[in-house]
PDB file of C-alpha atoms and ligand atoms in Angstrom:
ATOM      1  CA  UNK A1241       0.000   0.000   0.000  1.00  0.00           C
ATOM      2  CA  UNK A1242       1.385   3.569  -0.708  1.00  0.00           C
ATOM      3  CA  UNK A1243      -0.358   6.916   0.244  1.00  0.00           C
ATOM      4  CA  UNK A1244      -1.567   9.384  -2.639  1.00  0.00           C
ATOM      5  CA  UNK A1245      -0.971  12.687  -2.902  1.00  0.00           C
ATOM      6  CA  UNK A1246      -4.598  14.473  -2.280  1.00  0.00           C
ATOM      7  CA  UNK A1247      -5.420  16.719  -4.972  1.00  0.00           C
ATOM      8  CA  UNK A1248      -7.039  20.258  -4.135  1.00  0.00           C
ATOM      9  CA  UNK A1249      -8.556  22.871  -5.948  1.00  0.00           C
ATOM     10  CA  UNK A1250      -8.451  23.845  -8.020  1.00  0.00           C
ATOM     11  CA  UNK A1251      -7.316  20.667 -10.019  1.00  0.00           C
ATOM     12  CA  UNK A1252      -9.583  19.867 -13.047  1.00  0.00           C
ATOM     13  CA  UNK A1253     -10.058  16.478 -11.791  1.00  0.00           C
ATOM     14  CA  UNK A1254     -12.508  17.761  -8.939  1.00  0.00           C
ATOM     15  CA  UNK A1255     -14.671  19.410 -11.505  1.00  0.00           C
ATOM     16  CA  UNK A1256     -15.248  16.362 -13.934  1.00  0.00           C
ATOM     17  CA  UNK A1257     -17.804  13.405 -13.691  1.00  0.00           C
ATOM     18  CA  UNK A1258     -15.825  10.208 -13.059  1.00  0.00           C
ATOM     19  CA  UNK A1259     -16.281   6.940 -14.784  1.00  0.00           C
ATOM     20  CA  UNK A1260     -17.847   3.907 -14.166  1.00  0.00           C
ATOM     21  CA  UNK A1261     -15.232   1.204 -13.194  1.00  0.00           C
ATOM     22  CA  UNK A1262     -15.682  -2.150 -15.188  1.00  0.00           C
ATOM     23  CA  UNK A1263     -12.418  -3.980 -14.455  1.00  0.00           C
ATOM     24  CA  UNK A1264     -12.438  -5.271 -10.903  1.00  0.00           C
ATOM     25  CA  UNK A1265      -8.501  -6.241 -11.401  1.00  0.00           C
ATOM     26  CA  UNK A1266      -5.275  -5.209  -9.718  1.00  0.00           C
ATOM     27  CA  UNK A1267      -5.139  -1.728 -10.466  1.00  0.00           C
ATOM     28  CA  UNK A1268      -8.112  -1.398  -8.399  1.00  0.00           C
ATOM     29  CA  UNK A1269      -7.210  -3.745  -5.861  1.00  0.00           C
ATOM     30  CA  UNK A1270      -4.501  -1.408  -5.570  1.00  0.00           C
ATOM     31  CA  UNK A1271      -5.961   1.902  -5.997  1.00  0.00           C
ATOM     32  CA  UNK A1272      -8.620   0.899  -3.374  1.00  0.00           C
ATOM     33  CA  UNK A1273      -5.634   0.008  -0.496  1.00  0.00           C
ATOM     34  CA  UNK A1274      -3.778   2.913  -1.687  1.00  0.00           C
ATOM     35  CA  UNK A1275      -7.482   5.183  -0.474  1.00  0.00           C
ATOM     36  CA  UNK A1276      -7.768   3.859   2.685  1.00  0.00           C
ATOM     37  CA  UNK A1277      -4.304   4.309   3.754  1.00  0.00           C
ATOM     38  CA  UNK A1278      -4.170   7.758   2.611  1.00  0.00           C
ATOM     39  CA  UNK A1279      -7.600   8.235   4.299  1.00  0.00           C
ATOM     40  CA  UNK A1280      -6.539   7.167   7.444  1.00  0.00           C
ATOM     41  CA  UNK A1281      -3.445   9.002   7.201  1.00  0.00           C
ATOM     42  CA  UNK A1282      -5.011  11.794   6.428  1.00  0.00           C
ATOM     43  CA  UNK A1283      -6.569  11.584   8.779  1.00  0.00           C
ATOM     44  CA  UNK A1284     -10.569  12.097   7.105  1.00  0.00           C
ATOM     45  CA  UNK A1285     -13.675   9.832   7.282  1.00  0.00           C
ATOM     46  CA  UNK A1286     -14.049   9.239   3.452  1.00  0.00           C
ATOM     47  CA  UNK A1287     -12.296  10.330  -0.096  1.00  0.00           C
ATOM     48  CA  UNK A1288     -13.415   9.705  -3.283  1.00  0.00           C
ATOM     49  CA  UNK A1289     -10.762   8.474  -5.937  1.00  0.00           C
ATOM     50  CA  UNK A1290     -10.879  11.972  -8.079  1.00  0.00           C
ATOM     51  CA  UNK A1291      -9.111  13.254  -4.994  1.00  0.00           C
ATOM     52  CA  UNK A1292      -6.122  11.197  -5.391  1.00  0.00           C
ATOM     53  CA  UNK A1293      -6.845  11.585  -9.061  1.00  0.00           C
ATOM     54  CA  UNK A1294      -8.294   8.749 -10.191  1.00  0.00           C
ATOM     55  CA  UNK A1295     -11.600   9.815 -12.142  1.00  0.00           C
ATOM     56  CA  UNK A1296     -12.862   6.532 -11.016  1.00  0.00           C
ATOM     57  CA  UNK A1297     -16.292   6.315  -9.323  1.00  0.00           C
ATOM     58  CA  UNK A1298     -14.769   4.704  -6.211  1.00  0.00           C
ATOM     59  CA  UNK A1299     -15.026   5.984  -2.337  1.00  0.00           C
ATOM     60  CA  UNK A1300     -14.053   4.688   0.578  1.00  0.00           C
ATOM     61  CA  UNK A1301     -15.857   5.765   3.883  1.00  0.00           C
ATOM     62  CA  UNK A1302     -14.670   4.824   7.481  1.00  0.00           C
ATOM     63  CA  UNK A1303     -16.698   5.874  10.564  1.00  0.00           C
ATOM     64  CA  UNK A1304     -18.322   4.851  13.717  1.00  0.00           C
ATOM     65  CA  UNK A1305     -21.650   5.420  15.525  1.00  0.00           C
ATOM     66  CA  UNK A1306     -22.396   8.929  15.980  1.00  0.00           C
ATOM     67  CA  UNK A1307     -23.851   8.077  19.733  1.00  0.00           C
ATOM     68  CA  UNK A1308     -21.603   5.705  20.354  1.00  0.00           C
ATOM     69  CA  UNK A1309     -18.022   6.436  20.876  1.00  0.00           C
ATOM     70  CA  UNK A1310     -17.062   2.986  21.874  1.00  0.00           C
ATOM     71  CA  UNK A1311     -18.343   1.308  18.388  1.00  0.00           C
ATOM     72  CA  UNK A1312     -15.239   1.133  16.233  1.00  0.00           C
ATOM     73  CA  UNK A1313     -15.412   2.792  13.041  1.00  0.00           C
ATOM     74  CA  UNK A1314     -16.647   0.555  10.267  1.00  0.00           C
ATOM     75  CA  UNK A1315     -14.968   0.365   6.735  1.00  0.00           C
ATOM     76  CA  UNK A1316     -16.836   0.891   3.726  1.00  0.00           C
ATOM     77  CA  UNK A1317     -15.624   0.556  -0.005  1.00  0.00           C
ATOM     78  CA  UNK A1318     -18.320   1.541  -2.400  1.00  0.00           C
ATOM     79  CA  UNK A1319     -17.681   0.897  -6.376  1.00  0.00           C
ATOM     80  CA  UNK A1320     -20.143   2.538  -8.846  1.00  0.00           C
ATOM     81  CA  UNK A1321     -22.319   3.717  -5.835  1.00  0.00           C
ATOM     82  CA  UNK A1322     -25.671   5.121  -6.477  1.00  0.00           C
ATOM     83  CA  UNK A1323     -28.271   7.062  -4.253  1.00  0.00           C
ATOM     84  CA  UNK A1324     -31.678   5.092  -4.650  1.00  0.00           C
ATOM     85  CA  UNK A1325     -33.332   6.813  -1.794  1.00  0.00           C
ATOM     86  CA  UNK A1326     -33.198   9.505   0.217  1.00  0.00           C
ATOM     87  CA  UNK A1327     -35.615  10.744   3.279  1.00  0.00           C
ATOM     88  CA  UNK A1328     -37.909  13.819   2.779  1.00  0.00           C
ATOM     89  CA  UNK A1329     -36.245  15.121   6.233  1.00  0.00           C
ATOM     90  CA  UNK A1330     -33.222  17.087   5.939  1.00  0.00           C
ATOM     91  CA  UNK A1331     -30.335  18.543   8.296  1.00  0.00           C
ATOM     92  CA  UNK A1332     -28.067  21.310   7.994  1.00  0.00           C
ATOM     93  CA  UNK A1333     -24.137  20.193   8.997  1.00  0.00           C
ATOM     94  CA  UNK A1334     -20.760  21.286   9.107  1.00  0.00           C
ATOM     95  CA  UNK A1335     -18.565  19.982   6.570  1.00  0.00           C
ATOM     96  CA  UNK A1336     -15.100  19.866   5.321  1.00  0.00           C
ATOM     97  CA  UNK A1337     -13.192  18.239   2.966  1.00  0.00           C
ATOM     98  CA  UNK A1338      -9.501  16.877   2.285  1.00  0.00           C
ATOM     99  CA  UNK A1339      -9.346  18.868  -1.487  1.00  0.00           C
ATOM    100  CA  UNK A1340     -10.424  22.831   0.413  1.00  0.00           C
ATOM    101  CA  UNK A1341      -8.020  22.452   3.076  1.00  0.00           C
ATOM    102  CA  UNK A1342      -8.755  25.254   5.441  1.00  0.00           C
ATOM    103  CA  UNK A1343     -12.629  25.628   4.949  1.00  0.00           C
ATOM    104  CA  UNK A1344     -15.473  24.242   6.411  1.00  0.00           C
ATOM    105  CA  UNK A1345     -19.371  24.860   5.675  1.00  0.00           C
ATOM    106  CA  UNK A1346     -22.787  24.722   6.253  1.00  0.00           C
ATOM    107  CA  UNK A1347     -24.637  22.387   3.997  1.00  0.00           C
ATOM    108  CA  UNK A1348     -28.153  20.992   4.403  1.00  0.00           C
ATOM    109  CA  UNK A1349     -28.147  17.028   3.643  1.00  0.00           C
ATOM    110  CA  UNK A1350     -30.676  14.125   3.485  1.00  0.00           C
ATOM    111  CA  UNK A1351     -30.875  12.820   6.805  1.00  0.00           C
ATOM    112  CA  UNK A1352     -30.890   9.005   5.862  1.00  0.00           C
ATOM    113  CA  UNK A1353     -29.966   7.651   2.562  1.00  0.00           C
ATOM    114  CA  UNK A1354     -30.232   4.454   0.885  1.00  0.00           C
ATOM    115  CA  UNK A1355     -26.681   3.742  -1.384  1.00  0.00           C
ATOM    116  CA  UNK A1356     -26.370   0.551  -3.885  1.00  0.00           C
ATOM    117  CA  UNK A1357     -23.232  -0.495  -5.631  1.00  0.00           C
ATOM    118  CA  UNK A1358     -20.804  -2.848  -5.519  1.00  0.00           C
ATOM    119  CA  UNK A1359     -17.706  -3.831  -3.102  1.00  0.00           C
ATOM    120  CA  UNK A1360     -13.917  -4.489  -4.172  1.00  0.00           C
ATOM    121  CA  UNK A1361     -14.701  -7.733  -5.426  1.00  0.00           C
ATOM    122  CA  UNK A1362     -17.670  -6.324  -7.562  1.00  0.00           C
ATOM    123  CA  UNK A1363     -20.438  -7.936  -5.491  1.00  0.00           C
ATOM    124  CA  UNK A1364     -23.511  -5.917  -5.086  1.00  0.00           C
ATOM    125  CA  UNK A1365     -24.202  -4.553  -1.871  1.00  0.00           C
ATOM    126  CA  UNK A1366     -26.772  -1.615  -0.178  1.00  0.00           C
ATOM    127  CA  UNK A1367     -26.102   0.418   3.015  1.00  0.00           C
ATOM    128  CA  UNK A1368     -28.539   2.237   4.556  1.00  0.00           C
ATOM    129  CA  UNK A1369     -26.899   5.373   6.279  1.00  0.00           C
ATOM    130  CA  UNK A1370     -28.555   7.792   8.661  1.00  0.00           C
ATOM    131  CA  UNK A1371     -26.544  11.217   9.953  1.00  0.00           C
ATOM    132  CA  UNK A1372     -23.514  11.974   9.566  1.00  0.00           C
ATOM    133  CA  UNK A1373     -23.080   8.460   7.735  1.00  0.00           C
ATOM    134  CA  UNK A1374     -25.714   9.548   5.948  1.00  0.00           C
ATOM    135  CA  UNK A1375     -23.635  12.903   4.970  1.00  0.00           C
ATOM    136  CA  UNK A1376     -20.272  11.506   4.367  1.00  0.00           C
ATOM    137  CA  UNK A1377     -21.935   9.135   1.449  1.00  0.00           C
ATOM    138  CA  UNK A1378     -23.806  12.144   0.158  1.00  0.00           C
ATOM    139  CA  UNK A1379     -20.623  14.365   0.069  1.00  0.00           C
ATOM    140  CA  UNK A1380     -18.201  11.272  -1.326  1.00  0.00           C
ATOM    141  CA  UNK A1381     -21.129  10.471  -4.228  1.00  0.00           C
ATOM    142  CA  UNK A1382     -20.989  14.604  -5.044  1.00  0.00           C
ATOM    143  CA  UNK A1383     -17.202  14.229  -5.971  1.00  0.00           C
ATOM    144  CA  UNK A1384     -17.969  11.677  -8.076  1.00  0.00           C
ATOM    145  CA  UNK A1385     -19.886  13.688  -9.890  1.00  0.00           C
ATOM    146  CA  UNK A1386     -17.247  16.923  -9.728  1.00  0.00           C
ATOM    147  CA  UNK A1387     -19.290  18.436  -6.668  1.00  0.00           C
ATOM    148  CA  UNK A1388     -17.909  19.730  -4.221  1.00  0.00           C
ATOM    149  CA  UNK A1389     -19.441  20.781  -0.838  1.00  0.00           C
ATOM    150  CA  UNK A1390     -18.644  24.249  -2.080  1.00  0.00           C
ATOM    151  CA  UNK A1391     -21.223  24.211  -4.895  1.00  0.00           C
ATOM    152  CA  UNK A1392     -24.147  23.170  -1.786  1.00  0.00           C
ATOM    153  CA  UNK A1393     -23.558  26.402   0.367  1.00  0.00           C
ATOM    154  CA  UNK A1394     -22.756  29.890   0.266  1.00  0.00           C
ATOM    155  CA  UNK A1395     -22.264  29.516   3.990  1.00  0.00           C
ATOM    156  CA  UNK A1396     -18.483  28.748   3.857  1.00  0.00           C
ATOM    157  CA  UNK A1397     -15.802  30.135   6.237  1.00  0.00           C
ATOM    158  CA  UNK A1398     -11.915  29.368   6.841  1.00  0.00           C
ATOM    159  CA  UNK A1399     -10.504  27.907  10.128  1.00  0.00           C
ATOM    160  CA  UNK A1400      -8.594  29.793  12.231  1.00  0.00           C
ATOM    161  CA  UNK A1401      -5.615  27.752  12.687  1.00  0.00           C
ATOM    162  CA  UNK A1402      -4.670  24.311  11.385  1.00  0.00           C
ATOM    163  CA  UNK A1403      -5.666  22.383  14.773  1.00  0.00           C
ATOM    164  CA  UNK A1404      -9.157  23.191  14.417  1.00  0.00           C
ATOM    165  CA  UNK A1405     -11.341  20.020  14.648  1.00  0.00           C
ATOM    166  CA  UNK A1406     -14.817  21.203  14.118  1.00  0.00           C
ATOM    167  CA  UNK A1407     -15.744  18.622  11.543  1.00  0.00           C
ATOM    168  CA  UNK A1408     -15.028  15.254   9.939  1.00  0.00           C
ATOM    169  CA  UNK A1409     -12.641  16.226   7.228  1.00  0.00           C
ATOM    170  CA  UNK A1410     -13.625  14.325   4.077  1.00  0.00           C
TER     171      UNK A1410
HETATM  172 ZN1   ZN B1941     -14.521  16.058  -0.047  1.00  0.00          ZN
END
């Protein structure tokens, strides 16, 4: 495994619709190790292979129970992922992400979600996701799609100082 290089903006690659992956082989195998080291390392909650520019419609999400801190975090590799539900209810969060270093904002996001697509292996699978699950798919599908969190909100302001924690950086 090797850690990428995250990509910010504004790098093309952020902007552009990524493509469906068809070959399940070692590249990906690769590519997908390579995304959850450099996630972790990060560190951030999710990233979405256009940020280590791949324009690949690949994420990989790792987080625990919002309640409970004791749950460890729980690894999820989506390939081709797809929205097929969303709730009517909606919730306005803080987010940040690993390509605006610096920024965070306010954007308002389904509350639960229903995502289908396949793992690593190219197996289907579906998560249902409520919070701020539910928000790190949402905002790993938009980059997918060359949308960033930016493009929700015009509520966006920079953190004072590097330390500052106030969010899941994804
Ligand atoms: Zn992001």
């Amino acid at each position: 495994m090797a850690i990428r290089d995250i990509v910010s903006i504004p790098a093309p690659v952020l902007k552009k619709k990524a493509r469906k992956v068809t070959d399940f082989g070692t590249e990906l195998q690769h590519l997908i190790d390579d995304m959850i080291e450099t996630m972790r390392v990060a560190p951030g909650v999710g990233l979405a292979a256009p940020q280590v520019d791949v324009p690949l419609r690949v994420i990989v999400v790792e987080y625990g129970d919002d309640e409970d801190e004791n749950v460890p975090p729980k690894l999820y590799t989506l390939v081709n992922p797809e929205i097929t539900r969303v709730s009517d209810e909606v919730e306005v969060g803080t987010e940040g992400c690993l390509s605006i270093p610096g920024f965070v904002g306010d954007v308002e996001r389904a509350l639960a979600i229903t995502v289908k697509g396949q793992n690593r292996r190219g197996q289907p699978i579906r998560i249902k996701a409520n919070g701020w699950l539910a928000r790190i798919f949402q905002h790993e599908l938009d980059h997918l799609d060359g949308v960033l969190f930016t493009d929700r909100t015009d509520k966006v302001w920079k953190l004072e100082g590097e330390a500052s924690q106030v969010s899941p950086a994804d």
